[in-house]
Coordinates of N, CA, C and O in Angstrom, one line a residue:
Q1 N -7.3 14.5 50.0 CA -6.4 13.3 50.1 C -7.1 12.0 50.3 O -6.4 11.0 50.5
V2 N -8.5 12.0 50.4 CA -9.2 10.8 50.6 C -9.6 10.2 49.3 O -10.1 10.9 48.4
Q3 N -9.4 9.0 49.2 CA -9.8 8.3 47.8 C -10.7 7.1 48.1 O -10.4 6.4 49.2
L4 N -11.7 6.9 47.3 CA -12.4 5.7 47.4 C -12.1 4.9 46.1 O -12.3 5.4 44.9
V5 N -11.6 3.7 46.1 CA -11.2 2.9 44.8 C -12.0 1.6 44.9 O -12.0 0.8 45.7
E6 N -12.9 1.6 43.8 CA -13.7 0.4 43.7 C -13.0 -0.6 42.7 O -12.2 -0.4 41.8
S7 N -13.5 -2.0 42.8 CA -13.0 -3.1 42.0 C -14.0 -4.1 42.0 O -15.0 -4.1 42.9
G8 N -14.0 -4.9 41.1 CA -14.9 -6.1 41.0 C -15.9 -6.2 40.1 O -16.7 -7.2 39.9
G9 N -16.1 -5.1 39.3 CA -17.1 -5.0 38.2 C -16.8 -5.9 37.1 O -15.7 -6.5 36.9
G10 N -17.8 -6.1 36.2 CA -17.5 -6.9 35.0 C -18.7 -7.4 34.3 O -19.8 -6.9 34.5
L11 N -18.6 -8.4 33.4 CA -19.7 -8.9 32.6 C -19.9 -10.4 33.2 O -19.0 -11.2 33.4
V12 N -21.2 -10.6 33.5 CA -21.7 -11.8 33.9 C -23.1 -12.3 33.3 O -23.8 -11.3 33.0
Q13 N -23.3 -13.4 33.2 CA -24.5 -13.9 32.7 C -25.7 -13.8 33.7 O -25.5 -13.9 35.0
A14 N -26.9 -13.8 33.3 CA -28.0 -13.7 34.2 C -27.9 -14.9 35.2 O -27.7 -16.1 34.8
G15 N -28.2 -14.6 36.6 CA -28.1 -15.8 37.5 C -26.7 -15.8 38.2 O -26.6 -16.5 39.0
G16 N -25.8 -15.1 37.6 CA -24.4 -15.3 38.2 C -24.2 -14.3 39.4 O -25.1 -13.7 39.8
S17 N -22.9 -14.3 39.8 CA -22.6 -13.4 40.9 C -21.3 -12.6 40.6 O -20.5 -12.9 39.9
L18 N -21.3 -11.5 41.4 CA -20.1 -10.6 41.4 C -20.0 -10.0 42.7 O -21.0 -9.9 43.5
R19 N -18.7 -9.7 43.1 CA -18.4 -9.2 44.4 C -17.7 -7.8 44.1 O -16.7 -7.8 43.5
L20 N -18.3 -6.7 44.5 CA -17.7 -5.3 44.5 C -17.0 -4.9 45.7 O -17.4 -5.3 46.8
S21 N -15.9 -4.4 45.6 CA -15.1 -3.9 46.9 C -14.8 -2.3 46.6 O -14.7 -1.9 45.4
C22 N -14.7 -1.7 47.7 CA -14.4 -0.2 47.7 C -13.5 0.0 48.9 O -14.0 -0.1 50.1
A23 N -12.3 0.5 48.7 CA -11.4 0.7 49.7 C -11.1 2.2 49.9 O -10.8 2.9 48.9
A24 N -11.2 2.7 51.1 CA -11.1 4.1 51.3 C -9.6 4.3 51.9 O -9.2 3.5 52.7
S25 N -8.9 5.3 51.4 CA -7.6 5.6 51.7 C -7.2 7.1 52.0 O -8.0 7.9 51.4
G26 N -6.2 7.3 52.6 CA -5.9 8.8 52.9 C -5.9 9.1 54.4 O -5.9 8.2 55.3
S27 N -6.1 10.4 54.6 CA -6.0 10.9 56.0 C -7.4 10.8 56.7 O -8.1 11.7 56.9
I28 N -7.7 9.5 57.0 CA -9.0 9.2 57.5 C -9.0 9.0 59.0 O -8.2 8.4 59.7
F29 N -10.0 9.8 59.7 CA -10.1 9.7 61.2 C -11.0 8.6 61.5 O -10.8 7.7 62.3
S30 N -12.2 8.6 60.8 CA -13.2 7.5 60.9 C -14.2 7.6 59.8 O -14.2 8.6 59.0
I31 N -15.0 6.5 59.7 CA -15.9 6.4 58.5 C -17.3 6.1 59.2 O -17.4 5.1 59.9
N32 N -18.3 6.8 58.8 CA -19.6 6.6 59.2 C -20.3 5.8 58.2 O -19.9 4.7 57.9
G33 N -21.4 6.1 57.5 CA -22.1 5.4 56.7 C -21.4 5.1 55.3 O -20.6 5.9 55.0
M34 N -21.5 3.8 54.9 CA -20.9 3.5 53.5 C -22.1 3.0 52.8 O -22.9 2.2 53.3
D35 N -22.1 3.3 51.5 CA -23.2 3.0 50.5 C -22.7 2.5 49.3 O -21.7 2.8 48.9
W36 N -23.7 1.8 48.6 CA -23.5 1.6 47.2 C -24.7 2.1 46.4 O -25.8 1.9 46.8
Y37 N -24.4 2.8 45.3 CA -25.4 3.4 44.5 C -25.1 2.8 43.0 O -24.0 2.3 42.9
R38 N -26.1 3.0 42.1 CA -26.0 2.6 40.7 C -26.6 3.5 39.9 O -27.7 4.1 40.3
Q39 N -26.2 3.6 38.7 CA -26.9 4.4 37.7 C -26.8 3.8 36.3 O -25.6 3.5 35.7
A40 N -28.0 3.4 35.8 CA -28.2 2.8 34.6 C -28.2 3.8 33.4 O -28.7 5.1 33.8
P41 N -28.0 3.6 32.1 CA -28.1 4.7 31.2 C -29.4 5.2 31.1 O -30.5 4.5 31.0
G42 N -29.5 6.6 31.1 CA -30.8 7.3 31.0 C -31.6 7.4 32.3 O -32.8 7.8 32.2
K43 N -31.0 6.9 33.4 CA -31.8 6.7 34.6 C -31.0 7.5 35.7 O -29.8 7.8 35.5
Q44 N -31.7 7.9 36.8 CA -31.1 8.7 37.8 C -30.3 7.6 38.8 O -30.6 6.5 38.8
R45 N -29.3 8.1 39.3 CA -28.6 7.2 40.3 C -29.5 6.9 41.4 O -30.3 7.9 41.9
E46 N -29.4 5.7 41.9 CA -30.2 5.2 42.9 C -29.5 4.5 44.0 O -28.5 3.8 43.6
L47 N -29.9 4.5 45.2 CA -29.3 3.9 46.3 C -29.6 2.4 46.2 O -30.8 2.0 46.2
V48 N -28.6 1.5 46.4 CA -28.7 0.1 46.3 C -28.8 -0.5 47.7 O -29.6 -1.3 48.0
A49 N -27.7 -0.2 48.5 CA -27.6 -0.7 49.8 C -26.6 0.2 50.6 O -25.9 1.0 50.2
A50 N -27.0 0.2 52.0 CA -26.3 1.1 52.9 C -26.0 0.3 54.0 O -26.7 -0.6 54.6
I51 N -24.8 0.7 54.7 CA -24.4 0.1 55.9 C -23.8 1.2 56.9 O -23.1 2.0 56.6
T52 N -24.3 1.1 58.2 CA -23.8 2.1 59.3 C -22.5 1.6 59.8 O -22.0 0.4 59.5
S53 N -21.8 2.5 60.5 CA -20.6 2.1 61.1 C -20.6 1.0 62.1 O -19.9 0.1 62.4
G54 N -22.0 0.7 62.6 CA -22.3 -0.3 63.6 C -22.7 -1.6 63.0 O -22.9 -2.6 63.5
G55 N -22.8 -1.5 61.6 CA -23.3 -2.7 60.8 C -24.7 -2.9 60.5 O -25.1 -3.9 59.9
N56 N -25.6 -1.9 60.8 CA -27.0 -1.9 60.4 C -27.0 -1.7 58.9 O -26.4 -0.9 58.3
T57 N -27.8 -2.4 58.1 CA -28.0 -2.4 56.7 C -29.3 -2.0 56.3 O -30.3 -2.3 57.0
N58 N -29.4 -1.8 55.0 CA -30.7 -1.3 54.4 C -30.5 -1.5 52.9 O -29.4 -1.2 52.3
Y59 N -31.5 -2.0 52.3 CA -31.5 -2.4 50.8 C -32.7 -1.8 50.1 O -33.9 -1.8 50.6
R60 N -32.5 -1.6 48.8 CA -33.8 -1.2 47.9 C -34.4 -2.5 47.7 O -33.8 -3.6 47.8
D61 N -35.9 -2.4 47.6 CA -36.6 -3.7 47.5 C -36.1 -4.6 46.3 O -36.1 -5.8 46.5
S62 N -35.6 -4.1 45.3 CA -35.4 -5.0 44.2 C -34.2 -5.8 44.3 O -34.0 -6.8 43.5
V63 N -33.4 -5.6 45.3 CA -32.2 -6.4 45.5 C -32.2 -7.2 46.8 O -31.2 -7.9 47.1
K64 N -33.3 -7.0 47.6 CA -33.3 -7.7 48.9 C -33.3 -9.2 48.6 O -33.8 -9.7 47.6
D65 N -32.6 -9.8 49.5 CA -32.4 -11.4 49.3 C -31.4 -11.8 48.2 O -31.2 -13.0 48.1
R66 N -30.9 -10.8 47.5 CA -29.9 -11.2 46.4 C -28.6 -10.5 46.7 O -27.6 -11.1 46.4
F67 N -28.6 -9.3 47.2 CA -27.4 -8.4 47.5 C -27.2 -8.5 48.9 O -28.0 -8.5 49.7
T68 N -25.8 -8.5 49.3 CA -25.4 -8.3 50.6 C -24.4 -7.3 50.8 O -23.3 -7.4 50.1
I69 N -24.6 -6.2 51.7 CA -23.5 -5.3 51.8 C -22.9 -5.7 53.2 O -23.5 -6.1 54.1
S70 N -21.5 -5.4 53.2 CA -20.7 -5.7 54.4 C -19.6 -4.7 54.4 O -19.3 -4.1 53.5
R71 N -18.9 -4.6 55.6 CA -17.8 -3.8 55.6 C -16.7 -4.4 56.7 O -17.1 -5.1 57.6
D72 N -15.5 -4.0 56.3 CA -14.3 -4.4 57.2 C -13.8 -3.0 57.8 O -13.0 -2.3 56.9
N73 N -14.1 -2.8 58.9 CA -13.7 -1.3 59.4 C -12.1 -1.2 59.6 O -11.5 -0.2 59.5
A74 N -11.5 -2.3 59.9 CA -10.1 -2.4 60.0 C -9.3 -2.1 58.7 O -8.3 -1.6 58.6
K75 N -10.0 -2.4 57.5 CA -9.4 -2.2 56.2 C -10.1 -0.9 55.6 O -9.8 -0.8 54.4
N76 N -11.0 -0.3 56.2 CA -11.8 0.8 55.6 C -12.4 0.4 54.3 O -12.3 1.2 53.2
T77 N -13.0 -0.7 54.2 CA -13.4 -1.3 53.0 C -14.9 -1.8 53.0 O -15.3 -2.2 54.1
V78 N -15.7 -1.4 52.0 CA -17.0 -1.9 51.9 C -17.2 -2.8 50.8 O -16.5 -2.7 49.7
Y79 N -18.1 -3.9 50.9 CA -18.2 -4.8 49.8 C -19.6 -4.9 49.4 O -20.6 -4.6 50.3
L80 N -20.0 -5.4 48.3 CA -21.4 -5.6 47.8 C -21.3 -7.0 47.1 O -20.8 -7.1 45.9
Q81 N -21.8 -8.0 47.7 CA -22.0 -9.4 47.2 C -23.3 -9.4 46.4 O -24.4 -9.2 47.0
M82 N -23.2 -9.6 45.1 CA -24.4 -9.7 44.2 C -24.5 -11.0 43.7 O -23.7 -11.5 42.9
N83 N -25.6 -11.7 44.1 CA -26.1 -13.0 43.6 C -27.3 -13.0 42.7 O -28.1 -11.9 42.9
S84 N -27.5 -13.9 42.0 CA -28.8 -14.2 41.2 C -29.0 -12.8 40.4 O -30.0 -12.3 40.3
L85 N -28.0 -12.4 39.7 CA -28.0 -11.1 39.0 C -28.9 -11.2 37.8 O -29.1 -12.3 37.2
K86 N -29.6 -10.0 37.6 CA -30.6 -9.9 36.5 C -30.1 -8.9 35.6 O -29.3 -8.0 35.9
P87 N -30.6 -8.9 34.3 CA -30.2 -8.0 33.3 C -30.5 -6.4 33.8 O -29.7 -5.6 33.5
E88 N -31.5 -6.3 34.6 CA -31.9 -5.0 35.1 C -31.0 -4.5 36.2 O -31.1 -3.3 36.6
D89 N -30.0 -5.3 36.6 CA -29.0 -4.7 37.5 C -27.8 -4.2 36.8 O -26.9 -3.6 37.4
T90 N -27.8 -4.2 35.5 CA -26.8 -3.6 34.6 C -26.7 -2.1 35.0 O -27.8 -1.4 34.8
A91 N -25.6 -1.7 35.3 CA -25.5 -0.2 35.7 C -24.0 0.0 36.0 O -23.2 -0.9 36.1
V92 N -23.6 1.4 36.2 CA -22.4 1.7 36.8 C -22.6 1.8 38.3 O -23.7 2.5 38.7
Y93 N -21.9 1.1 39.1 CA -22.1 1.0 40.5 C -21.0 2.0 41.2 O -19.8 1.9 40.9
Y94 N -21.5 2.8 42.0 CA -20.7 3.8 42.9 C -20.7 3.6 44.3 O -21.7 3.3 44.8
C95 N -19.4 3.6 44.8 CA -19.3 3.6 46.3 C -19.4 5.0 46.8 O -19.0 5.9 46.2
H96 N -19.9 5.1 48.0 CA -20.1 6.4 48.6 C -19.8 6.2 50.2 O -20.2 5.2 50.7
A97 N -19.3 7.2 50.7 CA -18.8 7.1 52.1 C -19.0 8.4 52.8 O -18.4 9.4 52.3
N98 N -19.4 8.5 54.0 CA -19.2 9.8 54.8 C -18.0 9.6 55.8 O -18.1 8.8 56.7
I99 N -17.0 10.3 55.5 CA -15.6 10.1 56.2 C -15.4 11.3 57.0 O -15.5 12.5 56.4
V100 N -14.9 11.2 58.2 CA -14.4 12.2 59.0 C -13.0 12.2 59.0 O -12.1 11.3 59.0
I101 N -12.5 13.6 58.7 CA -11.1 13.9 58.7 C -11.0 15.0 59.8 O -11.8 15.7 60.2
L102 N -9.7 15.1 60.3 CA -9.3 16.1 61.2 C -8.7 17.3 60.5 O -7.9 17.2 59.5
S103 N -9.3 18.4 60.9 CA -8.5 19.8 60.4 C -7.3 20.0 60.9 O -6.8 19.3 61.9
S104 N -6.7 21.0 60.5 CA -5.3 21.3 61.0 C -5.4 21.8 62.6 O -4.4 21.7 63.2
S105 N -6.5 22.1 63.0 CA -6.8 22.4 64.4 C -7.3 21.1 65.2 O -7.7 21.2 66.3
N106 N -7.2 20.0 64.6 CA -7.6 18.7 65.1 C -9.1 18.6 65.4 O -9.5 17.9 66.3
L107 N -9.9 19.4 64.6 CA -11.4 19.4 64.8 C -11.9 18.3 63.8 O -11.5 18.4 62.6
P108 N -12.9 17.5 64.1 CA -13.4 16.5 63.2 C -14.4 17.2 62.2 O -15.4 18.0 62.7
Y109 N -14.3 16.8 61.0 CA -15.3 17.3 60.0 C -15.7 16.0 59.1 O -14.9 15.3 58.7
E110 N -16.9 16.0 58.8 CA -17.5 14.8 57.9 C -17.6 15.4 56.5 O -18.2 16.4 56.2
Y111 N -17.1 14.5 55.5 CA -17.4 14.9 54.2 C -17.9 13.8 53.4 O -17.7 12.6 53.9
S112 N -18.5 14.0 52.3 CA -19.1 13.0 51.4 C -18.2 12.8 50.2 O -17.7 13.6 49.7
Y113 N -17.8 11.4 50.1 CA -16.8 10.9 49.0 C -17.4 10.0 48.1 O -18.3 9.1 48.7
W114 N -17.3 10.0 46.9 CA -17.6 9.0 46.0 C -16.4 8.3 45.2 O -15.4 8.8 45.1
G115 N -16.7 7.0 44.9 CA -15.6 6.4 44.1 C -15.9 6.7 42.6 O -16.9 7.5 42.3
Q116 N -15.0 6.1 41.8 CA -15.1 6.5 40.3 C -16.1 5.7 39.6 O -16.4 6.0 38.5
G117 N -16.6 4.7 40.2 CA -17.6 3.9 39.5 C -17.0 2.6 38.8 O -15.9 2.6 38.3
T118 N -17.8 1.6 38.8 CA -17.3 0.3 38.2 C -18.6 -0.2 37.4 O -19.7 -0.3 38.0
Q119 N -18.4 -0.8 36.2 CA -19.5 -1.2 35.3 C -19.8 -2.5 35.7 O -19.0 -3.4 35.7
V120 N -21.0 -2.7 35.9 CA -21.7 -4.1 36.0 C -22.6 -4.3 34.8 O -23.5 -3.7 34.6
T121 N -22.4 -5.4 34.1 CA -23.2 -5.7 33.0 C -23.6 -7.2 33.1 O -22.8 -8.1 33.2
V122 N -25.0 -7.4 33.0 CA -25.6 -8.6 33.2 C -26.3 -9.0 31.9 O -27.2 -8.3 31.5
S123 N -25.8 -10.1 31.3 CA -26.4 -10.4 30.0 C -27.4 -11.5 30.1 O -27.4 -12.3 31.1
S124 N -28.3 -11.6 29.3 CA -29.6 -12.4 29.4 C -29.4 -13.8 28.6 O -28.4 -13.8 27.9

């Protein structure tokens, strides 16, 4: 009953910006790490940026100083602000989160959830 819904993808020219959003909904007790991954055609899915529940962030080298990950814990939402976009950033971007839900016995369990993906295309 937990869903991650992404929005904000699209087509942009090189040098442009996009902001991705991912909102978690459902029977959520708490959310630990939230991440953005991407997968380009013919390539493996790769981690782009990660943020802990406390706000610590980590980025892959190729997006450092261009992308910013943030989260709004009150809204169960994670964002990815992408600036100075390059054609090599073209990919399907996926939101991922480690979400804690309570069992019927009120015991907490952490599960891994993925969004459906949103296409980002950067033209040269």
